mmCIF file of C-alpha atoms and ligand atoms in Angstrom:
data_model
loop_
_atom_site.group_PDB
_atom_site.id
_atom_site.type_symbol
_atom_site.label_atom_id
_atom_site.label_comp_id
_atom_site.label_asym_id
_atom_site.label_seq_id
_atom_site.Cartn_x
_atom_site.Cartn_y
_atom_site.Cartn_z
ATOM 1 C CA GLU A 1 0.039 -0.255 0.173
ATOM 2 C CA GLY A 2 2.972 2.198 1.114
ATOM 3 C CA ASP A 3 3.968 2.641 -2.395
ATOM 4 C CA LYS A 4 1.024 3.482 -3.759
ATOM 5 C CA ILE A 5 -0.464 6.237 -1.519
ATOM 6 C CA ASP A 6 1.121 9.626 -0.609
ATOM 7 C CA SER A 7 0.874 9.525 2.662
ATOM 8 C CA GLU A 8 1.164 13.437 3.088
ATOM 9 C CA SER A 9 -2.022 14.154 1.392
ATOM 10 C CA GLY A 10 -3.683 11.236 1.779
ATOM 11 C CA GLY A 11 -4.433 11.016 -1.931
ATOM 12 C CA PRO A 12 -2.637 8.940 -4.600
ATOM 13 C CA GLU A 13 0.399 9.959 -6.957
ATOM 14 C CA MET A 14 -1.381 9.610 -9.730
ATOM 15 C CA PRO A 15 -4.949 12.075 -10.532
ATOM 16 C CA LEU A 16 -7.761 9.555 -11.054
ATOM 17 C CA ALA A 17 -9.189 9.810 -14.335
ATOM 18 C CA CYS A 18 -12.143 7.578 -14.231
ATOM 19 C CA LEU A 19 -14.815 6.536 -12.325
ATOM 20 C CA THR A 20 -13.560 2.852 -12.051
ATOM 21 C CA ASP A 21 -10.117 4.672 -10.508
ATOM 22 C CA PHE A 22 -11.985 5.673 -7.431
ATOM 23 C CA GLN A 23 -13.314 1.925 -7.135
ATOM 24 C CA ALA A 24 -9.850 0.982 -7.031
ATOM 25 C CA PHE A 25 -9.117 3.149 -4.192
ATOM 26 C CA ALA A 26 -11.946 2.840 -2.200
ATOM 27 C CA ARG A 27 -11.370 -0.709 -2.143
ATOM 28 C CA GLU A 28 -7.494 -0.389 -0.213
ATOM 29 C CA ARG A 29 -8.487 2.230 2.166
ATOM 30 C CA LEU A 30 -12.092 1.328 3.300
ATOM 31 C CA PRO A 31 -12.346 -1.520 5.895
ATOM 32 C CA LYS A 32 -12.711 -4.866 4.360
ATOM 33 C CA SER A 33 -16.501 -5.190 5.775
ATOM 34 C CA THR A 34 -17.386 -1.655 4.354
ATOM 35 C CA TRP A 35 -16.225 -2.595 1.030
ATOM 36 C CA ASP A 36 -17.904 -5.615 1.047
ATOM 37 C CA PHE A 37 -21.360 -3.508 2.131
ATOM 38 C CA ILE A 38 -20.824 -0.958 -0.289
ATOM 39 C CA GLU A 39 -19.802 -3.429 -3.632
ATOM 40 C CA GLY A 40 -21.842 -6.795 -2.851
ATOM 41 C CA GLY A 41 -25.247 -7.886 -4.485
ATOM 42 C CA ALA A 42 -27.526 -10.424 -3.788
ATOM 43 C CA ASP A 43 -26.707 -14.090 -4.207
ATOM 44 C CA ASP A 44 -24.097 -14.413 -7.075
ATOM 45 C CA SER A 45 -24.286 -10.934 -8.143
ATOM 46 C CA PHE A 46 -25.372 -11.898 -11.380
ATOM 47 C CA THR A 47 -27.368 -8.606 -11.857
ATOM 48 C CA ARG A 48 -24.687 -6.365 -10.326
ATOM 49 C CA ASP A 49 -22.398 -7.734 -12.831
ATOM 50 C CA ASP A 50 -24.794 -7.764 -15.506
ATOM 51 C CA ASN A 51 -25.992 -3.781 -14.718
ATOM 52 C CA ILE A 52 -22.525 -2.906 -16.099
ATOM 53 C CA ALA A 53 -21.845 -5.704 -18.976
ATOM 54 C CA ALA A 54 -24.983 -5.063 -20.540
ATOM 55 C CA PHE A 55 -24.302 -1.631 -21.317
ATOM 56 C CA LYS A 56 -20.978 -2.986 -23.375
ATOM 57 C CA ARG A 57 -23.278 -5.172 -25.348
ATOM 58 C CA ILE A 58 -24.578 -1.654 -26.864
ATOM 59 C CA ARG A 59 -22.912 -0.126 -29.608
ATOM 60 C CA LEU A 60 -23.124 3.510 -29.984
ATOM 61 C CA ARG A 61 -23.687 5.490 -33.968
ATOM 62 C CA PRO A 62 -22.137 8.483 -34.323
ATOM 63 C CA ARG A 63 -23.152 11.416 -36.813
ATOM 64 C CA TYR A 64 -20.535 13.361 -37.757
ATOM 65 C CA LEU A 65 -20.535 17.081 -39.216
ATOM 66 C CA LYS A 66 -22.511 18.265 -36.948
ATOM 67 C CA ASN A 67 -21.377 22.069 -35.471
ATOM 68 C CA VAL A 68 -20.761 20.836 -32.346
ATOM 69 C CA VAL A 69 -19.096 23.971 -30.653
ATOM 70 C CA ASN A 70 -22.038 24.611 -27.892
ATOM 71 C CA VAL A 71 -22.471 21.403 -26.561
ATOM 72 C CA ASP A 72 -25.154 22.258 -23.736
ATOM 73 C CA THR A 73 -25.816 18.826 -20.860
ATOM 74 C CA ARG A 74 -28.658 20.817 -19.380
ATOM 75 C CA THR A 75 -31.553 18.600 -19.106
ATOM 76 C CA THR A 76 -34.728 19.232 -16.590
ATOM 77 C CA ILE A 77 -36.124 17.199 -13.893
ATOM 78 C CA GLN A 78 -39.595 17.054 -12.360
ATOM 79 C CA GLY A 79 -39.475 21.072 -13.855
ATOM 80 C CA GLU A 80 -35.800 21.770 -12.355
ATOM 81 C CA GLU A 81 -32.813 22.193 -13.851
ATOM 82 C CA ILE A 82 -29.921 20.107 -13.069
ATOM 83 C CA THR A 83 -26.526 20.465 -15.086
ATOM 84 C CA ALA A 84 -26.775 17.552 -16.498
ATOM 85 C CA PRO A 85 -28.798 14.743 -16.476
ATOM 86 C CA ILE A 86 -26.825 12.263 -13.573
ATOM 87 C CA CYS A 87 -27.376 12.889 -10.566
ATOM 88 C CA ILE A 88 -26.963 11.227 -6.909
ATOM 89 C CA SER A 89 -29.541 7.349 -6.012
ATOM 90 C CA PRO A 90 -30.010 7.229 -2.681
ATOM 91 C CA THR A 91 -27.845 5.074 -0.716
ATOM 92 C CA GLY A 92 -27.558 5.034 3.059
ATOM 93 C CA PHE A 93 -24.958 5.188 5.839
ATOM 94 C CA HIS A 94 -22.445 7.803 3.677
ATOM 95 C CA CYS A 95 -21.272 8.077 7.371
ATOM 96 C CA LEU A 96 -19.058 4.326 7.413
ATOM 97 C CA VAL A 97 -17.473 6.072 4.459
ATOM 98 C CA TRP A 98 -16.404 9.805 5.722
ATOM 99 C CA PRO A 99 -16.763 11.442 9.040
ATOM 100 C CA ASP A 100 -19.518 14.001 8.151
ATOM 101 C CA GLY A 101 -21.182 11.643 5.397
ATOM 102 C CA GLU A 102 -24.202 13.510 3.705
ATOM 103 C CA MET A 103 -23.691 16.490 4.438
ATOM 104 C CA SER A 104 -20.807 15.988 2.211
ATOM 105 C CA THR A 105 -22.451 14.576 -0.562
ATOM 106 C CA ALA A 106 -25.296 16.788 -0.516
ATOM 107 C CA ARG A 107 -22.621 20.428 -0.800
ATOM 108 C CA ALA A 108 -20.939 18.463 -3.515
ATOM 109 C CA ALA A 109 -24.271 17.652 -5.726
ATOM 110 C CA GLN A 110 -25.479 21.379 -4.700
ATOM 111 C CA ALA A 111 -22.075 22.698 -6.066
ATOM 112 C CA ALA A 112 -22.463 20.395 -9.120
ATOM 113 C CA GLY A 113 -25.748 21.966 -9.375
ATOM 114 C CA VAL A 114 -27.144 18.215 -9.891
ATOM 115 C CA CYS A 115 -30.291 16.424 -7.436
ATOM 116 C CA TYR A 116 -28.751 14.349 -4.409
ATOM 117 C CA ILE A 117 -31.584 11.666 -3.483
ATOM 118 C CA THR A 118 -31.486 11.542 0.507
ATOM 119 C CA SER A 119 -31.576 8.215 1.535
ATOM 120 C CA THR A 120 -33.807 7.362 4.662
ATOM 121 C CA PHE A 121 -30.799 5.430 6.268
ATOM 122 C CA ALA A 122 -29.496 8.842 5.892
ATOM 123 C CA THR A 123 -26.372 8.802 9.334
ATOM 124 C CA CYS A 124 -26.403 12.790 9.554
ATOM 125 C CA ALA A 125 -30.135 14.912 10.518
ATOM 126 C CA LEU A 126 -32.225 15.654 7.813
ATOM 127 C CA GLU A 127 -31.693 19.080 8.935
ATOM 128 C CA ASP A 128 -28.472 19.206 8.650
ATOM 129 C CA ILE A 129 -27.829 17.772 5.888
ATOM 130 C CA ALA A 130 -30.532 20.433 4.578
ATOM 131 C CA ALA A 131 -28.810 23.305 6.279
ATOM 132 C CA THR A 132 -25.195 22.547 4.727
ATOM 133 C CA ALA A 133 -26.315 22.824 1.184
ATOM 134 C CA PRO A 134 -29.513 25.073 1.385
ATOM 135 C CA ARG A 135 -30.046 25.934 -2.496
ATOM 136 C CA GLY A 136 -29.423 22.155 -3.690
ATOM 137 C CA LEU A 137 -32.058 20.075 -5.200
ATOM 138 C CA ARG A 138 -32.707 17.191 -3.213
ATOM 139 C CA TRP A 139 -35.189 14.389 -3.255
ATOM 140 C CA PHE A 140 -36.091 12.002 -0.300
ATOM 141 C CA GLN A 141 -36.352 7.983 -0.551
ATOM 142 C CA LEU A 142 -38.838 6.691 1.628
ATOM 143 C CA TYR A 143 -39.043 3.515 3.139
ATOM 144 C CA VAL A 144 -42.416 2.899 4.556
ATOM 145 C CA HIS A 145 -42.898 2.195 8.096
ATOM 146 C CA PRO A 146 -45.026 -0.537 9.638
ATOM 147 C CA ASP A 147 -46.176 2.686 11.649
ATOM 148 C CA ARG A 148 -47.817 5.029 9.422
ATOM 149 C CA GLN A 149 -47.846 7.587 11.644
ATOM 150 C CA LEU A 150 -44.514 7.626 11.404
ATOM 151 C CA SER A 151 -44.085 7.719 7.760
ATOM 152 C CA LYS A 152 -46.714 10.651 7.955
ATOM 153 C CA GLN A 153 -44.528 12.792 10.234
ATOM 154 C CA LEU A 154 -41.388 12.129 8.570
ATOM 155 C CA VAL A 155 -43.049 13.006 5.371
ATOM 156 C CA GLN A 156 -43.641 16.321 6.215
ATOM 157 C CA ARG A 157 -40.527 16.573 8.101
ATOM 158 C CA VAL A 158 -39.004 16.253 4.378
ATOM 159 C CA GLU A 159 -41.134 18.228 2.962
ATOM 160 C CA SER A 160 -41.365 20.961 5.520
ATOM 161 C CA LEU A 161 -36.941 20.855 4.731
ATOM 162 C CA GLY A 162 -37.870 21.807 0.916
ATOM 163 C CA PHE A 163 -37.216 18.689 -0.629
ATOM 164 C CA ARG A 164 -38.562 18.344 -3.580
ATOM 165 C CA ALA A 165 -40.428 14.845 -4.338
ATOM 166 C CA LEU A 166 -40.716 11.267 -2.458
ATOM 167 C CA VAL A 167 -39.198 8.704 -4.166
ATOM 168 C CA ILE A 168 -40.409 5.345 -2.701
ATOM 169 C CA THR A 169 -38.361 2.628 -3.147
ATOM 170 C CA VAL A 170 -40.618 -0.516 -3.930
ATOM 171 C CA ASP A 171 -38.216 -3.412 -4.741
ATOM 172 C CA VAL A 172 -37.243 -4.526 -0.527
ATOM 173 C CA PRO A 173 -40.175 -5.832 0.877
ATOM 174 C CA LYS A 174 -37.419 -7.503 2.505
ATOM 175 C CA LEU A 175 -33.954 -7.402 2.268
ATOM 176 C CA GLY A 176 -32.001 -9.601 -0.466
ATOM 177 C CA ASN A 177 -29.153 -12.282 0.924
ATOM 178 C CA ARG A 178 -25.701 -10.123 0.914
ATOM 179 C CA ARG A 179 -23.238 -13.296 1.353
ATOM 180 C CA HIS A 180 -20.185 -11.151 2.797
ATOM 181 C CA ASP A 181 -22.409 -9.058 4.849
ATOM 182 C CA ILE A 182 -23.719 -12.269 6.416
ATOM 183 C CA ARG A 183 -19.280 -13.737 5.979
ATOM 184 C CA ASN A 184 -18.533 -10.460 7.790
ATOM 185 C CA GLN A 185 -21.600 -10.600 10.694
ATOM 186 C CA LEU A 186 -21.953 -7.067 9.697
ATOM 187 C CA ASP A 187 -24.530 -5.507 11.993
ATOM 188 C CA LEU A 188 -24.978 -1.977 10.923
ATOM 189 C CA LYS A 189 -27.881 -1.198 14.026
ATOM 190 C CA LEU A 190 -24.299 -1.531 16.085
ATOM 191 C CA ASN A 191 -22.112 0.987 13.823
ATOM 192 C CA LEU A 192 -24.247 3.089 13.470
ATOM 193 C CA LEU A 193 -27.001 5.642 15.079
ATOM 194 C CA LEU A 194 -29.584 6.418 12.635
ATOM 195 C CA LYS A 195 -30.146 9.868 13.499
ATOM 196 C CA ASP A 196 -31.848 10.784 10.376
ATOM 197 C CA LEU A 197 -35.300 9.321 11.835
ATOM 198 C CA HIS A 198 -36.198 11.953 14.468
ATOM 199 C CA SER A 199 -36.035 15.385 14.404
ATOM 200 C CA PRO A 200 -33.689 16.235 16.471
ATOM 201 C CA LYS A 201 -35.302 16.107 20.059
ATOM 202 C CA GLU A 202 -36.795 13.103 19.883
ATOM 203 C CA ARG A 203 -33.442 12.005 19.073
ATOM 204 C CA THR A 204 -34.005 9.635 21.765
ATOM 205 C CA SER A 205 -36.873 7.699 20.894
ATOM 206 C CA MET A 206 -37.281 4.374 19.642
ATOM 207 C CA PRO A 207 -35.252 4.586 16.523
ATOM 208 C CA TYR A 208 -37.724 4.266 13.183
ATOM 209 C CA PHE A 209 -36.091 1.314 11.899
ATOM 210 C CA GLN A 210 -35.811 -0.617 15.213
ATOM 211 C CA MET A 211 -37.665 -4.469 14.963
ATOM 212 C CA SER A 212 -39.032 -4.436 11.552
ATOM 213 C CA PRO A 213 -38.218 -1.147 9.925
ATOM 214 C CA ILE A 214 -40.049 -1.854 6.233
ATOM 215 C CA ASP A 215 -43.264 -2.774 5.863
ATOM 216 C CA SER A 216 -43.870 -5.723 3.426
ATOM 217 C CA SER A 217 -47.595 -5.350 3.343
ATOM 218 C CA ILE A 218 -46.940 -2.348 1.145
ATOM 219 C CA CYS A 219 -49.609 -2.504 -2.141
ATOM 220 C CA TRP A 220 -50.140 -0.846 -4.900
ATOM 221 C CA ASN A 221 -53.915 0.860 -2.511
ATOM 222 C CA ASP A 222 -51.419 2.370 -0.402
ATOM 223 C CA LEU A 223 -50.441 4.943 -3.076
ATOM 224 C CA SER A 224 -53.442 7.035 -2.355
ATOM 225 C CA TRP A 225 -53.008 7.236 1.487
ATOM 226 C CA LEU A 226 -49.283 8.574 0.772
ATOM 227 C CA GLN A 227 -50.765 11.066 -2.208
ATOM 228 C CA SER A 228 -53.013 12.132 0.331
ATOM 229 C CA ILE A 229 -50.220 13.468 2.861
ATOM 230 C CA THR A 230 -48.023 15.117 1.004
ATOM 231 C CA ARG A 231 -47.949 17.461 -1.899
ATOM 232 C CA LEU A 232 -44.841 16.402 -3.410
ATOM 233 C CA PRO A 233 -44.625 14.621 -6.749
ATOM 234 C CA ILE A 234 -44.075 10.679 -5.780
ATOM 235 C CA ILE A 235 -41.394 9.010 -7.696
ATOM 236 C CA LEU A 236 -41.609 4.642 -7.769
ATOM 237 C CA LYS A 237 -37.611 2.678 -7.785
ATOM 238 C CA GLY A 238 -37.175 -0.320 -8.245
ATOM 239 C CA ILE A 239 -39.796 -0.707 -11.693
ATOM 240 C CA LEU A 240 -38.657 -3.079 -14.176
ATOM 241 C CA THR A 241 -41.510 -4.531 -15.949
ATOM 242 C CA LYS A 242 -44.275 -2.989 -18.609
ATOM 243 C CA GLU A 243 -47.090 -4.689 -15.756
ATOM 244 C CA ASP A 244 -45.982 -2.225 -12.809
ATOM 245 C CA ALA A 245 -45.171 0.659 -15.328
ATOM 246 C CA GLU A 246 -48.788 0.828 -16.703
ATOM 247 C CA LEU A 247 -49.927 0.317 -13.194
ATOM 248 C CA ALA A 248 -47.877 3.480 -11.687
ATOM 249 C CA VAL A 249 -49.433 5.357 -14.427
ATOM 250 C CA LYS A 250 -52.617 4.442 -13.283
ATOM 251 C CA HIS A 251 -52.123 5.675 -10.041
ATOM 252 C CA ASN A 252 -50.613 8.797 -11.111
ATOM 253 C CA ILE A 253 -47.393 8.386 -10.263
ATOM 254 C CA HIS A 254 -44.673 11.616 -11.558
ATOM 255 C CA GLY A 255 -42.207 9.438 -12.436
ATOM 256 C CA ILE A 256 -39.952 6.041 -12.603
ATOM 257 C CA ILE A 257 -36.517 4.786 -11.615
ATOM 258 C CA VAL A 258 -36.156 1.772 -13.577
ATOM 259 C CA SER A 259 -33.252 -0.169 -10.472
ATOM 260 C CA ASN A 260 -32.624 -3.350 -9.758
ATOM 261 C CA HIS A 261 -31.234 -1.548 -6.893
ATOM 262 C CA GLY A 262 -27.341 -2.159 -7.841
ATOM 263 C CA GLY A 263 -27.783 -5.908 -8.259
ATOM 264 C CA ARG A 264 -27.981 -5.824 -4.581
ATOM 265 C CA GLN A 265 -32.315 -7.122 -3.815
ATOM 266 C CA LEU A 266 -33.756 -10.039 -6.546
ATOM 267 C CA ASP A 267 -30.706 -11.475 -8.183
ATOM 268 C CA ASP A 268 -30.985 -12.963 -11.986
ATOM 269 C CA VAL A 269 -33.317 -9.731 -13.097
ATOM 270 C CA LEU A 270 -32.435 -7.823 -15.807
ATOM 271 C CA ALA A 271 -29.896 -5.491 -15.885
ATOM 272 C CA SER A 272 -31.776 -1.883 -15.575
ATOM 273 C CA ILE A 273 -30.818 -0.292 -19.388
ATOM 274 C CA ASP A 274 -32.142 -3.504 -20.509
ATOM 275 C CA ALA A 275 -35.446 -3.315 -18.868
ATOM 276 C CA LEU A 276 -35.231 0.737 -19.733
ATOM 277 C CA ALA A 277 -37.353 -0.082 -22.737
ATOM 278 C CA GLU A 278 -39.690 -2.106 -21.911
ATOM 279 C CA VAL A 279 -41.230 0.444 -19.311
ATOM 280 C CA VAL A 280 -40.669 4.119 -21.542
ATOM 281 C CA ALA A 281 -42.796 2.202 -24.421
ATOM 282 C CA ALA A 282 -45.271 1.069 -21.284
ATOM 283 C CA VAL A 283 -45.669 4.371 -19.868
ATOM 284 C CA LYS A 284 -46.260 6.439 -22.839
ATOM 285 C CA GLY A 285 -44.005 10.150 -22.294
ATOM 286 C CA LYS A 286 -46.828 9.932 -19.015
ATOM 287 C CA MET A 287 -44.052 10.550 -16.840
ATOM 288 C CA GLU A 288 -40.080 11.260 -16.433
ATOM 289 C CA VAL A 289 -38.814 7.706 -16.532
ATOM 290 C CA TYR A 290 -35.017 8.000 -15.083
ATOM 291 C CA LEU A 291 -32.269 4.787 -15.115
ATOM 292 C CA ASP A 292 -29.480 3.928 -12.127
ATOM 293 C CA GLY A 293 -27.154 0.767 -11.835
ATOM 294 C CA GLY A 294 -23.736 0.380 -13.635
ATOM 295 C CA ILE A 295 -23.171 3.482 -15.185
ATOM 296 C CA ARG A 296 -19.722 4.626 -15.335
ATOM 297 C CA THR A 297 -18.895 6.400 -18.018
ATOM 298 C CA GLY A 298 -19.852 9.160 -20.212
ATOM 299 C CA ASN A 299 -21.583 6.945 -22.921
ATOM 300 C CA ASP A 300 -23.576 4.861 -20.734
ATOM 301 C CA VAL A 301 -25.779 7.787 -19.751
ATOM 302 C CA LEU A 302 -26.048 9.068 -23.540
ATOM 303 C CA LYS A 303 -26.795 5.243 -24.078
ATOM 304 C CA ALA A 304 -30.048 5.493 -21.158
ATOM 305 C CA LEU A 305 -31.032 8.412 -22.207
ATOM 306 C CA ALA A 306 -30.750 6.548 -25.887
ATOM 307 C CA LEU A 307 -33.400 4.152 -24.623
ATOM 308 C CA GLY A 308 -35.592 6.390 -22.876
ATOM 309 C CA ALA A 309 -34.498 7.931 -20.128
ATOM 310 C CA LYS A 310 -34.876 11.170 -19.065
ATOM 311 C CA CYS A 311 -31.575 11.594 -16.151
ATOM 312 C CA VAL A 312 -30.053 8.627 -13.958
ATOM 313 C CA PHE A 313 -28.461 8.334 -11.148
ATOM 314 C CA LEU A 314 -25.279 6.788 -9.621
ATOM 315 C CA GLY A 315 -24.905 4.994 -6.441
ATOM 316 C CA ARG A 316 -21.929 3.748 -5.681
ATOM 317 C CA PRO A 317 -19.635 5.637 -7.790
ATOM 318 C CA ILE A 318 -20.773 8.314 -5.241
ATOM 319 C CA LEU A 319 -19.887 6.253 -2.327
ATOM 320 C CA TRP A 320 -16.155 5.728 -3.923
ATOM 321 C CA GLY A 321 -15.775 9.592 -4.249
ATOM 322 C CA LEU A 322 -16.647 10.088 -0.569
ATOM 323 C CA ALA A 323 -14.164 7.378 0.351
ATOM 324 C CA TYR A 324 -11.328 9.121 -1.360
ATOM 325 C CA LYS A 325 -11.703 12.496 -0.454
ATOM 326 C CA GLY A 326 -15.435 13.519 1.372
ATOM 327 C CA GLU A 327 -17.115 16.701 -0.457
ATOM 328 C CA ASP A 328 -14.319 16.878 -3.014
ATOM 329 C CA GLY A 329 -14.097 13.340 -4.056
ATOM 330 C CA VAL A 330 -17.732 13.235 -4.487
ATOM 331 C CA LYS A 331 -17.621 16.594 -6.813
ATOM 332 C CA GLU A 332 -14.727 15.086 -8.389
ATOM 333 C CA VAL A 333 -16.397 12.127 -9.772
ATOM 334 C CA LEU A 334 -19.588 13.849 -10.380
ATOM 335 C CA ASN A 335 -17.362 16.433 -13.132
ATOM 336 C CA ILE A 336 -15.141 12.963 -14.332
ATOM 337 C CA ILE A 337 -18.824 12.001 -15.129
ATOM 338 C CA LYS A 338 -19.792 15.252 -16.128
ATOM 339 C CA ASN A 339 -17.364 15.874 -18.825
ATOM 340 C CA GLU A 340 -17.380 12.487 -19.798
ATOM 341 C CA PHE A 341 -20.707 12.802 -21.305
ATOM 342 C CA HIS A 342 -20.031 16.089 -22.506
ATOM 343 C CA THR A 343 -17.289 14.909 -24.798
ATOM 344 C CA SER A 344 -19.804 11.957 -25.764
ATOM 345 C CA MET A 345 -22.439 13.738 -27.053
ATOM 346 C CA ALA A 346 -19.634 16.166 -29.019
ATOM 347 C CA LEU A 347 -18.808 13.106 -30.714
ATOM 348 C CA THR A 348 -21.826 11.184 -31.901
ATOM 349 C CA GLY A 349 -23.277 15.141 -33.276
ATOM 350 C CA CYS A 350 -25.365 15.886 -30.585
ATOM 351 C CA GLN A 351 -25.534 19.827 -29.196
ATOM 352 C CA SER A 352 -28.596 19.369 -26.755
ATOM 353 C CA VAL A 353 -29.686 16.267 -24.697
ATOM 354 C CA ALA A 354 -32.816 16.794 -26.592
ATOM 355 C CA GLU A 355 -31.110 15.640 -29.604
ATOM 356 C CA ILE A 356 -30.404 11.820 -28.129
ATOM 357 C CA ASN A 357 -32.521 9.302 -29.565
ATOM 358 C CA GLN A 358 -32.377 5.650 -30.830
ATOM 359 C CA ASP A 359 -31.094 6.382 -33.717
ATOM 360 C CA MET A 360 -27.596 6.587 -32.396
ATOM 361 C CA ILE A 361 -27.368 3.107 -30.629
ATOM 362 C CA GLN A 362 -27.467 -0.422 -31.745
ATOM 363 C CA PHE A 363 -27.551 -3.802 -29.878
ATOM 364 C CA SER A 364 -24.080 -5.310 -30.871
ATOM 365 C CA ARG A 365 -24.780 -9.273 -31.786
ATOM 366 C CA LEU A 366 -22.234 -11.247 -29.121
HETATM 367 C C1 FMN B 1 -24.298 0.981 0.113
HETATM 368 C C2 FMN B 1 -25.673 0.758 -0.683
HETATM 369 C C3 FMN B 1 -26.329 1.556 -0.014
HETATM 370 C C4 FMN B 1 -28.139 1.553 -0.430
HETATM 371 N N1 FMN B 1 -29.116 2.253 -0.004
HETATM 372 C C5 FMN B 1 -30.102 2.460 -0.642
HETATM 373 C C6 FMN B 1 -31.348 3.344 0.014
HETATM 374 O O1 FMN B 1 -30.815 3.074 1.670
HETATM 375 N N2 FMN B 1 -32.075 2.891 -0.300
HETATM 376 C C7 FMN B 1 -32.563 2.989 -1.812
HETATM 377 O O2 FMN B 1 -33.787 2.638 -2.268
HETATM 378 N N3 FMN B 1 -30.900 2.323 -2.599
HETATM 379 C C8 FMN B 1 -30.927 2.037 -1.784
HETATM 380 N N4 FMN B 1 -29.436 1.428 -2.699
HETATM 381 C C9 FMN B 1 -29.651 1.243 -3.993
HETATM 382 C C10 FMN B 1 -29.231 2.861 -4.930
HETATM 383 O O3 FMN B 1 -29.765 3.660 -4.911
HETATM 384 C C11 FMN B 1 -28.714 2.426 -6.556
HETATM 385 O O4 FMN B 1 -30.188 1.816 -6.513
HETATM 386 C C12 FMN B 1 -27.601 1.569 -7.133
HETATM 387 O O5 FMN B 1 -26.714 1.595 -6.171
HETATM 388 C C13 FMN B 1 -27.131 1.818 -8.829
HETATM 389 O O6 FMN B 1 -26.202 0.708 -8.314
HETATM 390 P P1 FMN B 1 -25.118 1.982 -9.117
HETATM 391 O O7 FMN B 1 -24.640 1.355 -7.770
HETATM 392 O O8 FMN B 1 -24.672 0.445 -10.096
HETATM 393 O O9 FMN B 1 -25.238 2.466 -9.496
HETATM 394 C C14 FMN B 1 -28.105 1.267 -1.788
HETATM 395 C C15 FMN B 1 -26.862 1.074 -2.841
HETATM 396 C C16 FMN B 1 -25.781 0.941 -1.880
HETATM 397 C C17 FMN B 1 -24.269 0.356 -2.800
#
């Protein structure tokens, strides 16, 4: 390790040039059980790996001799402008990776001008996350608690703190099998205070997620209850089929994040990029569709947009950036992939994200 890491600056000798460079750094730096927790997939991790491999089965079809002096990566999600269609997926426990955890992430997202979806399992208080980056665009990812009253309080708190959308994660009616965490006997409840889940004055009360934290009884019909307690747009994260996409339209949902939870829940489902076209076709333009899972390069972003995503989200790469240098590390990660995406647009002949379409890709025969 000694010859690879510059001990004075705490950083590596060579500049990091792509997102997987940050992955290699995080692997060296983090304790094994933390690394395994972040990197792990469910069961055989087939879907986790396929999320990445599936992007490599798609080829680009560039168009040349188009003026690309002014490439504009900006777009909007739920009506709000972001500097590029590359935002931050909800991941829990940022304080495992960097001391002030989610506060660093929030500042980096604000500086980059992208949306940060804060997880229910955040390890900083929501008030502190909001206060440290007051101008940042934030959505809140909710796991519905069996005690609906507690969930309602949390939703109202989130709304009053200026979060702009509620993201309901649908793919965790129970936790997937994470073999490494079993082998490492990882116990996040013991390691971390889930500070986030009560307002500051209530912190001594029973942790929100003690016992059975996630309500596995939640159904489509319960969405109207959520809609009745908030004015925020509701986005479903984890939809993978046209059947569920059609139900989302029927239930007046505002957006879908096509996702398989980074391959951490049900293994052997489609790679998220392979499920995207089906969902996009099913919603028929009635809501925005986003994607997460396996986004590692600017070309991946371009491919997802070509298949109909309005925006993509990054999970693990943000944690690698945090592990590297906290706020600055996340800024670097976002900066690198935004620059890559700018290059992808220029080299395929796109001045604006609206020009990215299906003709720009082709599935390769393996
Ligand atoms: C360490 C870790 C924690 C996560 N925690 C949450 C969470 O609290 N809520 C949630 O909806 N998704 C969670 N996810 C899933 C991510 O939101 C996202 O779907 C996934 O990481 C995207 O894939 P990628 O890591 O390949 O970018 C987590 C993922 C990781 C790696």
